């Protein structure tokens, strides 16, 4: 907390690695809220970014608990905290909310809230403008369906139609149901008035979304990225796009639909197209662009890279722009007919494009903006039909805007062994610092925190920023409630490893199976096993089945498996928890970097042991990864091996950290791979795990590990003295004594 305050006072950035399950969220919130209340004249807003919706919910619940405690202590804060998530999670409309896909919900919502749709129904400001613009007064169509929740909110003239307080998503929906307001647009309207906003990374890092949501935030806001061990990957995804043949085909169909609609409007309302053309000639940005209900797509490039000038003449006319898009899509289709891998820079791609089709770089840069303007002019609805075209326009804008730190890779086959072409055109960002640079420049304090950030100096290097505070914290416990162990060999003394050369060796596979079976015998309730990849997990499980290892494990616990399908995984998790609760016990087989390893807690009886089979390295033959490694080496002086080990160890630590979710919890962390025993690997584990790794527990065989584990579990089963005062729980007296001691020093 002192370190965080130091960063806030210095108005600088900081990197903090805090142990999992020890209340890091509430520590951050309590200090920053107290700081805000201490300096109310500064009006510094807190923007708290987390990764998943359950994590955002959890942060809101903890904030509410904190404000309740402050109230009990006699502090009247008059504090306003709110969370934002997608329309899909907040929609109350009886028909739209039934849709399962986010894109469809967005499109249907837009069909009811766009200004021209409301104008047709005689609602909103657009109604007045449109009747003046057309030659005949526009007839009001009573059959147009509008969203009652949105209309009710729009009818409220108050800028912030929600009382102060802390609202979880459930509270927000309950309030909106009572008032008949739209929760999504209510939050959007309330953002400027909130003291704290909690939302997903993408609202801050992805320019397509940030342009709509986060551009109002003031420069002195405090930005916190929680669970930020993957922040570099989020930054890279925000500026990367993949195109496939089906996307190009759908884009071509969308272009034909646009052409038909333009022809139709030419015949009925040519004035509208002329107005748009003259606006573009004058270089005026459309004033109504501020209404995000009408925005088809925000610009995919960062705000600093936008060209502040008029759209080029050759794509100003609607029909010229459609012909331009058609030509560009045809060019991409011909590029995809190759049968070998192509890797090139954006500059060489643009040069080839110019040589073949005479398409210049400049009109490509304006593709996204011009398409948005056209969609608004044509008053298009059912926009899910245009999502592929949106992607192609974003691709065109990005490829023409950026050259350094990006790469184009065309892969004609899905895998090395495939014979049927299924080409993918990757426009991939190689430099994570590009997307996050505007955030470090714009906001005075950015806090990056997670349980697994070791080694800490890697993040300032990769994201290219200066940290005023950079700290990794140890864990203070009244009893050693978790035990990390490294198993390097099986009971038969054969070394265990997921190294490519030995990963399918029957002796290694049998030893992995033996570890799982033996631990399922001695560990109560839940055991979670992690594998480096889905493919490897499938191979191992099938070999275990042939060896009879699964039958052996079933005698002690039920087995559930994580799959790439989200619904199946949710069902497996629910049944796993059921088996842990009713005493049958269960084993969950899952994958590092999967859904289970990131956002799901296995607290208390749901996870008494985590077994990590092998080191979760990325697939090193991936061309995108190779290009990124080369870029990191040349521009950030990070060696390939250092990055790969760092990346694998942060994911291994993330998996192991699932087992301990509080100081009353306990569990085993088993790293089953001889390579974990090496000093370079161990050094990259977080400080709070490393402090409990003893020399005696780093080179164990399966039978030795079982003896140590049994002893640990027996110790943990003894009655536990809940009073942790003076050690891991400090009273006010302890804090004052500590302050005195530090001032004397």
XYZ file of C-alpha atoms in Angstrom:
745
model
C 0.000 0.000 0.000
C 2.901 2.358 0.815
C 4.428 1.603 -2.599
C 1.129 2.288 -4.332
C 0.764 5.607 -2.493
C 4.323 6.502 -3.522
C 3.366 5.942 -7.181
C 0.171 8.017 -6.808
C 2.053 10.894 -5.165
C 4.738 10.805 -7.844
C 2.031 10.543 -10.536
C 4.027 7.733 -12.130
C 3.456 4.145 -13.258
C 4.083 1.040 -11.165
C 4.358 -2.752 -11.500
C 3.259 -4.708 -8.405
C 3.326 -8.489 -8.031
C 1.070 -9.532 -5.154
C 0.362 -13.092 -3.982
C -2.890 -14.703 -5.219
C -5.790 -15.035 -2.811
C -4.532 -12.501 -0.251
C -6.971 -9.690 -1.006
C -4.967 -7.687 -3.546
C -8.147 -6.295 -5.149
C -9.510 -4.936 -1.864
C -6.056 -3.568 -0.872
C -5.810 -1.629 -4.133
C -9.391 -0.379 -3.906
C -9.188 0.661 -0.238
C -5.995 2.667 -0.698
C -7.093 4.398 -3.912
C -10.591 5.188 -2.557
C -9.025 6.649 0.616
C -6.615 8.643 -1.582
C -9.514 9.989 -3.681
C -11.469 10.959 -0.558
C -8.385 12.606 1.004
C -7.883 14.772 -2.100
C -11.444 15.473 -3.307
C -10.319 18.700 -4.998
C -8.287 16.670 -7.552
C -11.361 14.717 -8.807
C -9.093 11.828 -9.852
C -11.239 9.057 -11.290
C -10.241 5.412 -10.773
C -10.523 3.186 -13.852
C -10.165 -0.430 -12.781
C -9.660 -2.874 -15.673
C -10.082 -6.610 -15.246
C -10.231 -9.423 -17.772
C -13.457 -11.387 -17.386
C -17.024 -10.563 -16.382
C -16.866 -12.698 -13.164
C -13.702 -10.801 -12.134
C -15.442 -7.456 -12.776
C -18.426 -8.668 -10.695
C -16.052 -9.720 -7.905
C -14.321 -6.300 -7.883
C -17.702 -4.513 -7.718
C -18.817 -6.749 -4.818
C -15.554 -6.037 -2.936
C -15.933 -2.304 -3.566
C -19.456 -2.402 -2.157
C -18.191 -4.262 0.927
C -15.433 -1.668 1.366
C -17.837 1.298 1.131
C -20.150 -0.395 3.641
C -17.205 -0.720 6.067
C -16.244 2.946 5.562
C -19.844 3.915 6.314
C -19.789 1.852 9.527
C -16.628 3.754 10.518
C -18.585 7.002 10.219
C -17.227 8.152 6.831
C -19.921 9.609 4.599
C -18.301 9.399 1.162
C -21.155 10.010 -1.287
C -19.251 7.709 -3.667
C -20.411 6.513 -7.080
C -19.045 3.261 -8.534
C -20.290 1.436 -11.611
C -19.238 -1.394 -13.959
C -19.591 -1.644 -17.728
C -19.896 -4.795 -19.810
C -21.331 -5.674 -23.230
C -24.955 -5.198 -24.304
C -25.346 -8.993 -24.262
C -24.782 -9.113 -20.488
C -26.945 -6.083 -19.668
C -29.839 -6.124 -22.153
C -33.361 -6.228 -20.659
C -35.337 -6.225 -23.928
C -37.499 -9.397 -23.861
C -36.635 -10.431 -27.455
C -33.061 -9.151 -27.912
C -31.798 -10.475 -24.553
C -32.613 -14.046 -25.656
C -29.937 -13.924 -28.356
C -26.749 -15.825 -27.473
C -24.261 -14.085 -29.794
C -22.940 -10.663 -28.805
C -22.775 -9.411 -32.415
C -26.458 -10.234 -33.012
C -27.469 -8.464 -29.773
C -25.466 -5.360 -30.825
C -27.057 -5.387 -34.274
C -30.645 -5.825 -33.022
C -30.095 -3.136 -30.380
C -28.848 -0.784 -33.078
C -31.881 -1.553 -35.278
C -34.048 -0.082 -32.495
C -31.867 2.806 -31.275
C -30.229 4.291 -34.434
C -31.270 7.914 -34.988
C -32.838 7.280 -38.432
C -34.913 4.367 -37.094
C -36.182 6.589 -34.268
C -36.764 9.413 -36.756
C -39.010 7.110 -38.816
C -41.056 6.498 -35.684
C -41.185 10.233 -34.994
C -38.866 10.083 -31.971
C -35.616 11.845 -31.103
C -33.795 14.835 -32.606
C -33.354 13.043 -35.923
C -37.104 13.269 -36.553
C -36.958 17.073 -36.887
C -33.872 17.107 -39.131
C -35.122 14.426 -41.483
C -38.454 16.098 -42.153
C -36.605 19.251 -43.166
C -34.061 17.414 -45.344
C -36.396 15.442 -47.597
C -38.542 17.162 -50.229
C -41.787 15.616 -48.954
C -42.399 15.561 -45.242
C -41.413 12.147 -44.006
C -44.343 10.027 -42.956
C -44.185 8.603 -39.457
C -44.202 4.820 -39.612
C -46.089 3.384 -36.663
C -44.821 -0.164 -37.403
C -41.193 0.680 -36.581
C -40.183 -1.242 -33.483
C -38.282 0.780 -30.865
C -36.741 -0.229 -27.547
C -39.013 0.997 -24.722
C -36.120 0.873 -22.233
C -33.966 3.135 -24.410
C -36.850 5.545 -25.104
C -37.628 5.818 -21.392
C -33.978 6.652 -20.663
C -33.838 9.138 -23.541
C -36.958 10.887 -22.226
C -35.125 11.584 -18.929
C -33.429 14.942 -19.291
C -31.174 14.423 -16.280
C -27.506 13.926 -17.343
C -27.058 11.219 -14.689
C -30.365 9.432 -14.066
C -29.066 7.055 -11.346
C -28.519 7.883 -7.635
C -25.000 7.624 -6.180
C -23.896 4.309 -4.698
C -22.054 1.139 -5.719
C -23.859 -0.986 -8.319
C -23.020 -4.577 -9.233
C -24.465 -5.757 -12.564
C -27.368 -7.427 -10.715
C -28.145 -4.169 -8.813
C -27.945 -2.176 -12.030
C -30.353 -4.480 -13.863
C -32.746 -4.489 -10.889
C -32.740 -0.659 -10.759
C -33.265 -0.432 -14.527
C -36.097 -2.973 -14.483
C -37.836 -0.875 -11.832
C -37.281 2.410 -13.728
C -37.709 0.817 -17.218
C -34.274 2.166 -18.318
C -31.716 0.571 -20.646
C -28.800 -0.535 -18.372
C -26.116 -0.372 -21.093
C -26.824 3.192 -22.194
C -27.495 4.265 -18.610
C -23.935 3.222 -17.645
C -22.543 4.933 -20.751
C -24.323 8.127 -19.735
C -23.230 7.826 -16.082
C -19.491 7.197 -16.795
C -18.416 10.876 -16.556
C -20.039 11.184 -13.098
C -18.592 7.989 -11.559
C -15.716 8.068 -9.047
C -14.746 4.549 -10.079
C -15.414 2.650 -13.305
C -14.736 -1.088 -13.490
C -14.642 -2.672 -16.950
C -12.754 -4.987 -19.293
C -9.238 -4.336 -20.697
C -10.669 -3.990 -24.193
C -12.541 -0.790 -23.309
C -9.154 0.778 -22.630
C -6.727 -0.998 -24.988
C -8.704 -1.815 -28.148
C -8.937 1.406 -30.207
C -12.172 0.189 -31.874
C -13.922 0.201 -28.469
C -11.864 2.749 -26.513
C -12.753 5.481 -29.011
C -16.422 5.098 -28.032
C -16.081 4.432 -24.308
C -12.887 5.883 -22.849
C -12.166 9.068 -24.780
C -13.924 11.261 -22.175
C -11.620 10.181 -19.313
C -9.479 12.943 -17.830
C -5.665 12.807 -17.907
C -5.245 12.559 -14.128
C -7.317 9.351 -13.876
C -5.721 6.414 -12.049
C -5.756 3.310 -14.280
C -5.353 -0.154 -12.722
C -4.858 -3.291 -14.833
C -5.593 -6.239 -12.537
C -4.590 -9.830 -13.459
C -2.262 -8.158 -15.978
C 0.168 -11.033 -16.586
C -1.289 -11.381 -20.124
C -1.495 -7.681 -20.910
C 1.085 -7.907 -23.728
C -1.089 -10.476 -25.561
C -4.214 -8.295 -25.158
C -2.307 -5.324 -26.656
C -1.192 -7.430 -29.614
C -4.683 -8.841 -30.274
C -6.154 -5.306 -30.241
C -4.193 -4.398 -33.395
C -4.162 -7.785 -35.179
C -6.656 -9.097 -37.742
C -7.037 -12.489 -39.456
C -8.800 -12.822 -42.817
C -10.036 -16.134 -44.262
C -11.718 -17.105 -47.548
C -15.233 -17.208 -45.988
C -14.698 -13.659 -44.634
C -13.693 -12.410 -48.114
C -16.704 -14.152 -49.720
C -19.066 -12.639 -47.133
C -17.386 -9.241 -47.674
C -17.971 -9.491 -51.437
C -21.671 -10.270 -50.797
C -21.907 -7.245 -48.463
C -20.373 -5.008 -51.165
C -23.068 -6.177 -53.632
C -25.755 -5.385 -51.026
C -24.238 -1.908 -50.566
C -24.249 -1.334 -54.344
C -27.948 -2.341 -54.563
C -28.836 -0.023 -51.672
C -26.916 2.891 -53.269
C -28.801 2.341 -56.554
C -32.096 2.240 -54.668
C -31.332 5.532 -52.878
C -30.151 7.133 -56.116
C -33.577 6.411 -57.580
C -35.591 7.579 -54.558
C -33.512 10.108 -52.592
C -30.451 11.195 -54.593
C -30.187 14.363 -52.483
C -28.989 12.328 -49.512
C -25.930 11.008 -51.407
C -25.203 14.497 -52.772
C -25.250 15.917 -49.213
C -22.781 13.271 -48.056
C -20.506 13.966 -51.016
C -20.439 17.714 -50.419
C -19.687 17.165 -46.707
C -16.759 14.922 -47.613
C -15.485 17.477 -50.152
C -15.448 20.118 -47.414
C -13.627 17.652 -45.175
C -16.226 17.916 -42.415
C -16.470 15.076 -39.979
C -20.130 14.191 -39.596
C -21.411 15.905 -36.447
C -23.773 13.051 -35.642
C -20.753 10.711 -35.439
C -20.725 11.546 -31.752
C -23.901 9.450 -31.345
C -22.454 6.005 -30.847
C -25.809 4.298 -31.477
C -25.158 5.261 -35.109
C -21.464 4.363 -35.253
C -21.047 1.253 -37.373
C -17.367 0.837 -36.548
C -14.920 3.007 -34.675
C -11.577 3.564 -36.325
C -9.290 0.568 -35.648
C -6.143 2.731 -35.403
C -4.895 4.602 -32.338
C -6.106 8.222 -31.943
C -2.640 9.732 -32.553
C -2.351 7.916 -35.896
C -5.589 9.258 -37.381
C -5.185 11.563 -40.362
C -6.917 14.866 -39.635
C -7.792 15.678 -43.234
C -10.496 15.229 -45.857
C -11.264 11.811 -47.333
C -9.449 11.394 -50.720
C -11.422 12.317 -53.841
C -11.382 8.871 -55.461
C -13.504 7.290 -52.686
C -15.819 10.223 -51.916
C -18.634 9.140 -54.214
C -20.495 6.141 -52.805
C -20.380 4.138 -56.046
C -16.631 4.820 -56.465
C -15.976 3.609 -52.911
C -17.945 0.398 -53.509
C -15.959 -0.285 -56.706
C -12.754 0.407 -54.721
C -13.741 -2.145 -52.030
C -14.664 -4.713 -54.665
C -11.254 -4.344 -56.300
C -9.445 -4.658 -52.963
C -11.381 -7.825 -52.012
C -10.646 -9.407 -55.411
C -6.939 -8.630 -54.925
C -6.981 -10.346 -51.485
C -8.718 -13.384 -53.007
C -6.014 -13.741 -55.657
C -3.307 -13.422 -52.971
C -4.896 -16.337 -51.124
C -4.499 -18.705 -54.089
C -0.833 -19.373 -53.312
C 0.259 -22.797 -52.015
C 3.291 -21.674 -49.997
C 3.747 -19.503 -46.900
C 4.291 -15.792 -47.537
C 5.648 -13.400 -44.900
C 6.036 -9.735 -45.780
C 6.055 -6.260 -44.277
C 3.094 -3.877 -44.756
C 5.317 -1.727 -47.044
C 5.977 -4.571 -49.522
C 2.279 -5.601 -49.402
C 1.206 -2.037 -50.297
C 3.789 -1.830 -53.081
C 2.549 -5.103 -54.618
C -1.071 -3.936 -54.251
C -0.229 -0.679 -56.054
C 1.620 -2.471 -58.858
C -1.254 -4.880 -59.510
C -4.410 -2.819 -58.862
C -3.198 0.817 -58.776
C -4.754 1.199 -55.298
C -2.854 3.895 -53.392
C -2.014 3.820 -49.699
C -3.963 6.961 -48.780
C -7.527 5.901 -49.711
C -6.886 2.592 -47.890
C -6.160 4.542 -44.695
C -9.636 6.058 -44.847
C -11.461 2.784 -45.548
C -12.951 2.330 -42.047
C -14.020 5.973 -41.741
C -15.539 6.077 -45.239
C -17.483 2.849 -44.651
C -18.915 4.228 -41.380
C -20.022 7.388 -43.159
C -21.634 5.361 -45.972
C -23.510 3.068 -43.570
C -24.847 6.134 -41.758
C -25.906 7.798 -45.032
C -27.603 4.653 -46.348
C -29.309 4.169 -42.927
C -28.558 0.447 -42.951
C -30.047 -1.947 -40.423
C -29.261 -5.664 -39.745
C -25.592 -4.868 -39.479
C -24.505 -8.388 -38.583
C -24.587 -9.009 -42.381
C -21.783 -6.456 -42.755
C -19.425 -7.702 -40.008
C -17.048 -9.351 -42.541
C -16.849 -6.153 -44.591
C -16.150 -4.261 -41.366
C -13.197 -6.598 -40.736
C -11.834 -6.093 -44.276
C -12.108 -2.285 -43.946
C -10.310 -2.439 -40.581
C -7.601 -4.609 -42.199
C -7.186 -2.051 -45.017
C -6.946 0.879 -42.577
C -4.434 -0.862 -40.302
C -2.187 -2.146 -43.095
C -2.000 1.332 -44.641
C -1.387 3.108 -41.310
C 1.319 1.018 -39.642
C 4.578 -0.351 -40.967
C 7.019 -0.743 -38.043
C 6.198 -3.510 -35.590
C 3.726 -5.316 -37.895
C 3.942 -8.299 -40.224
C 1.684 -9.926 -42.839
C 1.777 -13.724 -42.847
C -0.224 -15.799 -45.324
C -0.563 -19.463 -44.347
C -2.228 -21.603 -47.056
C -2.735 -24.690 -44.833
C -4.113 -25.090 -41.312
C -1.295 -27.380 -40.215
C 1.967 -28.805 -41.580
C 0.314 -32.106 -42.538
C -2.894 -30.718 -44.104
C -3.341 -31.227 -47.867
C -6.546 -29.224 -48.458
C -5.870 -25.463 -48.589
C -7.615 -23.317 -45.970
C -5.695 -20.044 -46.278
C -5.502 -17.462 -43.469
C -4.082 -13.978 -43.952
C -2.690 -12.763 -40.603
C -2.066 -9.065 -40.137
C -0.200 -9.412 -36.869
C 1.141 -6.838 -34.434
C 4.556 -7.804 -33.056
C 5.033 -4.946 -30.595
C 2.794 -4.868 -27.508
C 3.915 -1.334 -26.648
C 2.116 0.221 -29.667
C -1.423 -0.293 -28.308
C -0.638 0.662 -24.704
C 1.591 3.681 -25.498
C -1.318 6.212 -25.616
C -2.446 5.016 -22.160
C 0.969 5.532 -20.557
C 1.235 8.951 -22.228
C -2.289 10.080 -21.424
C -2.799 8.961 -17.810
C -0.575 10.088 -14.967
C -0.675 6.807 -13.006
C -1.027 3.321 -14.514
C -0.813 0.369 -12.098
C -0.018 -3.087 -13.524
C -0.652 -5.851 -11.004
C -1.104 -9.627 -10.880
C -0.007 -12.661 -8.882
C 2.422 -13.747 -11.609
C 4.571 -10.966 -13.100
C 8.084 -12.364 -12.456
C 10.622 -11.357 -13.640
C 9.339 -7.811 -13.128
C 11.783 -6.051 -15.476
C 10.268 -7.901 -18.477
C 7.054 -5.814 -18.535
C 8.633 -2.310 -18.667
C 10.902 -3.644 -21.471
C 8.084 -5.197 -23.533
C 5.603 -2.354 -22.994
C 8.290 0.331 -23.245
C 7.583 2.455 -20.139
C 9.353 3.715 -17.015
C 8.037 2.426 -13.669
C 8.575 4.577 -10.550
C 7.782 1.571 -8.339
C 8.547 -2.040 -9.250
C 7.978 -4.520 -6.440
C 7.290 -8.209 -5.816
C 5.789 -9.100 -2.424
C 6.270 -12.182 -0.300
C 3.395 -13.866 1.539
C 3.075 -13.620 5.326
C 1.382 -16.714 6.725
C 0.815 -17.989 10.267
C 1.269 -21.502 8.889
C 2.787 -22.670 5.613
C -0.522 -23.421 3.930
C 0.804 -24.426 0.518
C 3.636 -26.717 -0.472
C 5.349 -26.385 -3.867
C 7.113 -29.601 -4.977
C 9.108 -30.386 -8.105
C 8.932 -34.019 -9.248
C 11.820 -34.741 -11.613
C 11.480 -38.530 -11.950
C 9.036 -41.346 -11.444
C 9.268 -44.155 -8.872
C 11.203 -46.149 -11.504
C 13.782 -43.284 -11.621
C 12.916 -42.418 -15.280
C 13.086 -38.613 -15.710
C 9.678 -37.001 -16.420
C 9.381 -34.167 -18.917
C 7.042 -32.851 -21.619
C 10.080 -32.201 -23.846
C 9.245 -32.945 -27.473
C 11.730 -35.842 -27.705
C 10.312 -37.787 -24.742
C 6.747 -36.523 -24.351
C 5.165 -39.662 -25.901
C 7.629 -42.113 -24.361
C 5.456 -44.794 -22.649
C 7.663 -44.693 -19.513
C 7.158 -40.904 -19.153
C 3.408 -41.149 -19.844
C 3.090 -44.002 -17.308
C 4.952 -41.952 -14.701
C 2.670 -38.956 -15.284
C -0.321 -41.300 -14.868
C 1.226 -42.773 -11.722
C 1.588 -39.285 -10.221
C -2.099 -38.561 -10.883
C -3.318 -41.897 -9.469
C -1.126 -41.770 -6.348
C -2.109 -38.194 -5.536
C -5.800 -39.010 -6.101
C -5.416 -41.626 -3.331
C -3.998 -39.278 -0.704
C -5.519 -35.863 -1.542
C -9.037 -35.196 -0.247
C -11.777 -33.730 -2.525
C -10.542 -31.944 -5.683
C -7.362 -32.367 -7.758
C -6.742 -30.142 -10.812
C -4.271 -31.324 -13.493
C -2.858 -28.964 -16.125
C -1.282 -29.929 -19.477
C 0.694 -27.711 -21.904
C -1.888 -28.044 -24.740
C -5.186 -29.672 -25.758
C -3.379 -31.858 -28.280
C -0.943 -33.210 -25.691
C -3.761 -33.772 -23.185
C -5.709 -35.829 -25.764
C -2.629 -37.957 -26.574
C -1.836 -38.607 -22.906
C -5.426 -39.397 -21.881
C -5.791 -41.855 -24.752
C -2.492 -43.565 -23.773
C -3.585 -43.632 -20.115
C -6.799 -45.312 -21.195
C -4.854 -48.035 -23.062
C -2.582 -48.532 -20.036
C -5.544 -48.902 -17.652
C -4.462 -45.836 -15.633
C -7.852 -44.117 -15.957
C -9.628 -47.204 -14.563
C -7.273 -47.069 -11.590
C -7.977 -43.359 -10.998
C -11.769 -43.865 -11.217
C -11.605 -46.086 -8.135
C -10.671 -43.008 -6.097
C -12.184 -40.011 -7.876
C -14.374 -39.056 -10.844
C -12.587 -37.526 -13.867
C -13.771 -34.425 -15.767
C -12.106 -32.831 -18.811
C -11.920 -29.237 -20.056
C -12.635 -28.883 -23.800
C -12.322 -25.885 -26.176
C -16.151 -25.613 -26.098
C -17.201 -23.109 -23.384
C -20.610 -24.732 -22.676
C -19.083 -28.211 -22.234
C -16.387 -26.835 -19.940
C -18.954 -24.988 -17.780
C -20.910 -28.227 -17.402
C -17.763 -30.201 -16.517
C -16.866 -27.570 -13.893
C -20.345 -27.665 -12.336
C -20.208 -31.469 -12.048
C -16.625 -31.330 -10.742
C -17.745 -28.985 -7.954
C -20.716 -31.240 -7.192
C -18.411 -34.278 -6.835
C -16.081 -32.304 -4.520
C -19.025 -31.172 -2.368
C -20.666 -34.571 -1.955
C -17.436 -36.295 -0.882
C -16.895 -38.461 -3.974
C -13.880 -36.359 -4.970
C -12.889 -35.437 -8.518
C -9.999 -34.841 -10.895
C -10.255 -32.061 -13.484
C -7.986 -32.387 -16.534
C -7.415 -28.960 -18.039
C -5.033 -26.922 -20.171
C -2.634 -24.099 -19.281
C -3.763 -20.903 -21.134
C -7.313 -22.330 -21.219
C -10.427 -20.924 -19.528
C -9.896 -22.912 -16.309
C -6.306 -21.760 -15.768
C -7.144 -18.056 -15.988
C -10.289 -16.897 -14.242
C -11.570 -19.796 -12.144
C -10.765 -20.201 -8.448
C -10.459 -23.619 -6.854
C -10.803 -22.501 -3.254
C -10.857 -24.831 -0.254
C -12.212 -28.319 -1.081
C -12.432 -27.576 -4.849
C -8.640 -27.653 -5.173
C -6.429 -29.345 -2.625
C -3.719 -30.104 -5.204
C -2.665 -28.720 -8.583
C -0.560 -31.036 -10.765
C 1.324 -29.302 -13.590
C 2.388 -31.929 -16.152
C 5.224 -30.389 -18.172
C 6.188 -26.776 -18.853
C 3.506 -24.894 -20.854
C 5.688 -23.481 -23.643
C 3.960 -21.895 -26.634
C 3.981 -23.798 -29.942
C 7.437 -22.660 -31.056
C 6.923 -23.542 -34.747
C 4.189 -20.890 -35.042
C 5.299 -18.358 -37.661
C 3.608 -15.505 -35.816
C 5.530 -16.382 -32.641
C 8.815 -16.630 -34.576
C 8.244 -13.168 -36.079
C 7.447 -11.742 -32.628
C 10.558 -13.313 -31.060
C 12.716 -11.857 -33.801
C 11.170 -8.416 -33.249
C 11.709 -8.600 -29.447
C 15.335 -9.594 -29.985
C 16.092 -6.827 -32.476
C 14.145 -3.979 -30.862
C 13.883 -4.714 -27.136
C 17.045 -6.845 -26.706
C 15.039 -9.728 -25.190
C 16.531 -13.111 -26.112
C 14.155 -15.699 -27.597
C 14.820 -18.250 -24.890
C 14.322 -15.690 -22.100
C 10.934 -14.678 -23.466
C 9.728 -18.258 -24.051
C 10.779 -19.339 -20.536
C 9.246 -16.216 -18.982
C 5.994 -16.826 -20.868
C 5.851 -20.525 -19.902
C 6.651 -19.874 -16.235
C 4.053 -17.127 -15.825
C 1.411 -19.550 -17.091
C 2.694 -22.382 -14.889
C 2.572 -20.039 -11.858
C -0.913 -18.886 -12.882
C -2.108 -22.517 -12.916
C -0.443 -23.309 -9.573
C -1.868 -20.143 -8.002
C -5.421 -21.477 -8.507
C -4.945 -23.753 -5.464
C -4.578 -21.049 -2.827
C -7.373 -18.495 -2.586
C -6.967 -17.161 0.953
C -4.936 -17.546 4.120
C -7.288 -20.174 5.599
C -7.023 -22.289 2.437
C -4.345 -24.944 1.883
C -3.100 -27.094 -0.994
C -0.250 -28.780 -2.860
C 1.497 -27.354 -5.946
C 3.162 -30.171 -7.883
C 5.415 -29.286 -10.834
C 6.063 -32.541 -12.700
C 8.958 -31.919 -15.093
C 12.697 -32.218 -14.505
C 13.256 -28.810 -16.139
C 11.424 -27.018 -13.279
C 14.400 -27.909 -11.015
C 16.791 -25.747 -13.061
C 17.816 -22.445 -11.513
C 16.790 -20.348 -14.561
C 13.243 -21.753 -14.447
C 12.870 -21.464 -10.680
C 14.107 -17.861 -10.703
C 11.185 -16.945 -12.956
C 8.580 -18.173 -10.443
C 6.923 -15.397 -8.367
C 8.604 -14.475 -5.080
C 5.645 -15.671 -2.974
C 5.886 -19.212 -4.455
C 9.694 -19.263 -4.485
C 9.979 -18.433 -0.782
C 8.389 -21.822 0.042
C 10.414 -23.886 -2.463
C 13.031 -25.652 -0.338
C 16.061 -27.516 -1.691
C 14.592 -30.710 -0.265
C 11.467 -30.380 -2.419
C 13.090 -29.594 -5.772
C 14.386 -32.965 -6.929
C 11.829 -35.540 -5.848
C 10.752 -38.877 -7.239
C 7.040 -39.775 -7.119
C 7.314 -41.913 -3.952
C 9.381 -39.278 -2.099
C 6.866 -36.588 -3.084
C 4.014 -38.718 -1.726
C 5.715 -39.052 1.684
C 6.221 -35.249 1.880
C 2.644 -34.601 0.683
C 1.105 -37.009 3.243
C 2.992 -35.311 6.068
C 1.885 -31.855 4.830
C -1.781 -32.893 4.521
C -1.742 -34.441 8.011
C -0.336 -31.180 9.420
C -2.984 -29.144 7.608
C -5.729 -31.378 9.025
C -4.915 -30.275 12.609
C -7.173 -27.646 14.212
C -6.037 -24.230 13.046
C -5.632 -21.232 15.335
C -7.777 -18.669 13.505
C -6.267 -15.721 15.401
C -3.496 -14.517 13.068
C -2.801 -11.259 14.949
C 0.677 -9.885 14.709
C 1.759 -12.175 11.872
C -0.541 -12.050 8.862
C -3.187 -9.813 10.449
C -2.178 -6.455 11.902
C -4.160 -4.371 14.357
C -3.847 -0.588 14.506
C -1.283 -1.007 17.333
C 0.881 -3.281 15.151
C 0.844 -0.718 12.326
C 1.764 2.148 14.676
C 4.603 0.056 16.169
C 5.857 -0.731 12.656
C 5.743 2.968 11.704
C 7.720 3.908 14.834
C 10.341 1.254 14.090
C 10.727 2.424 10.477
C 11.113 6.092 11.512
C 13.824 5.128 14.040
C 15.670 3.228 11.306
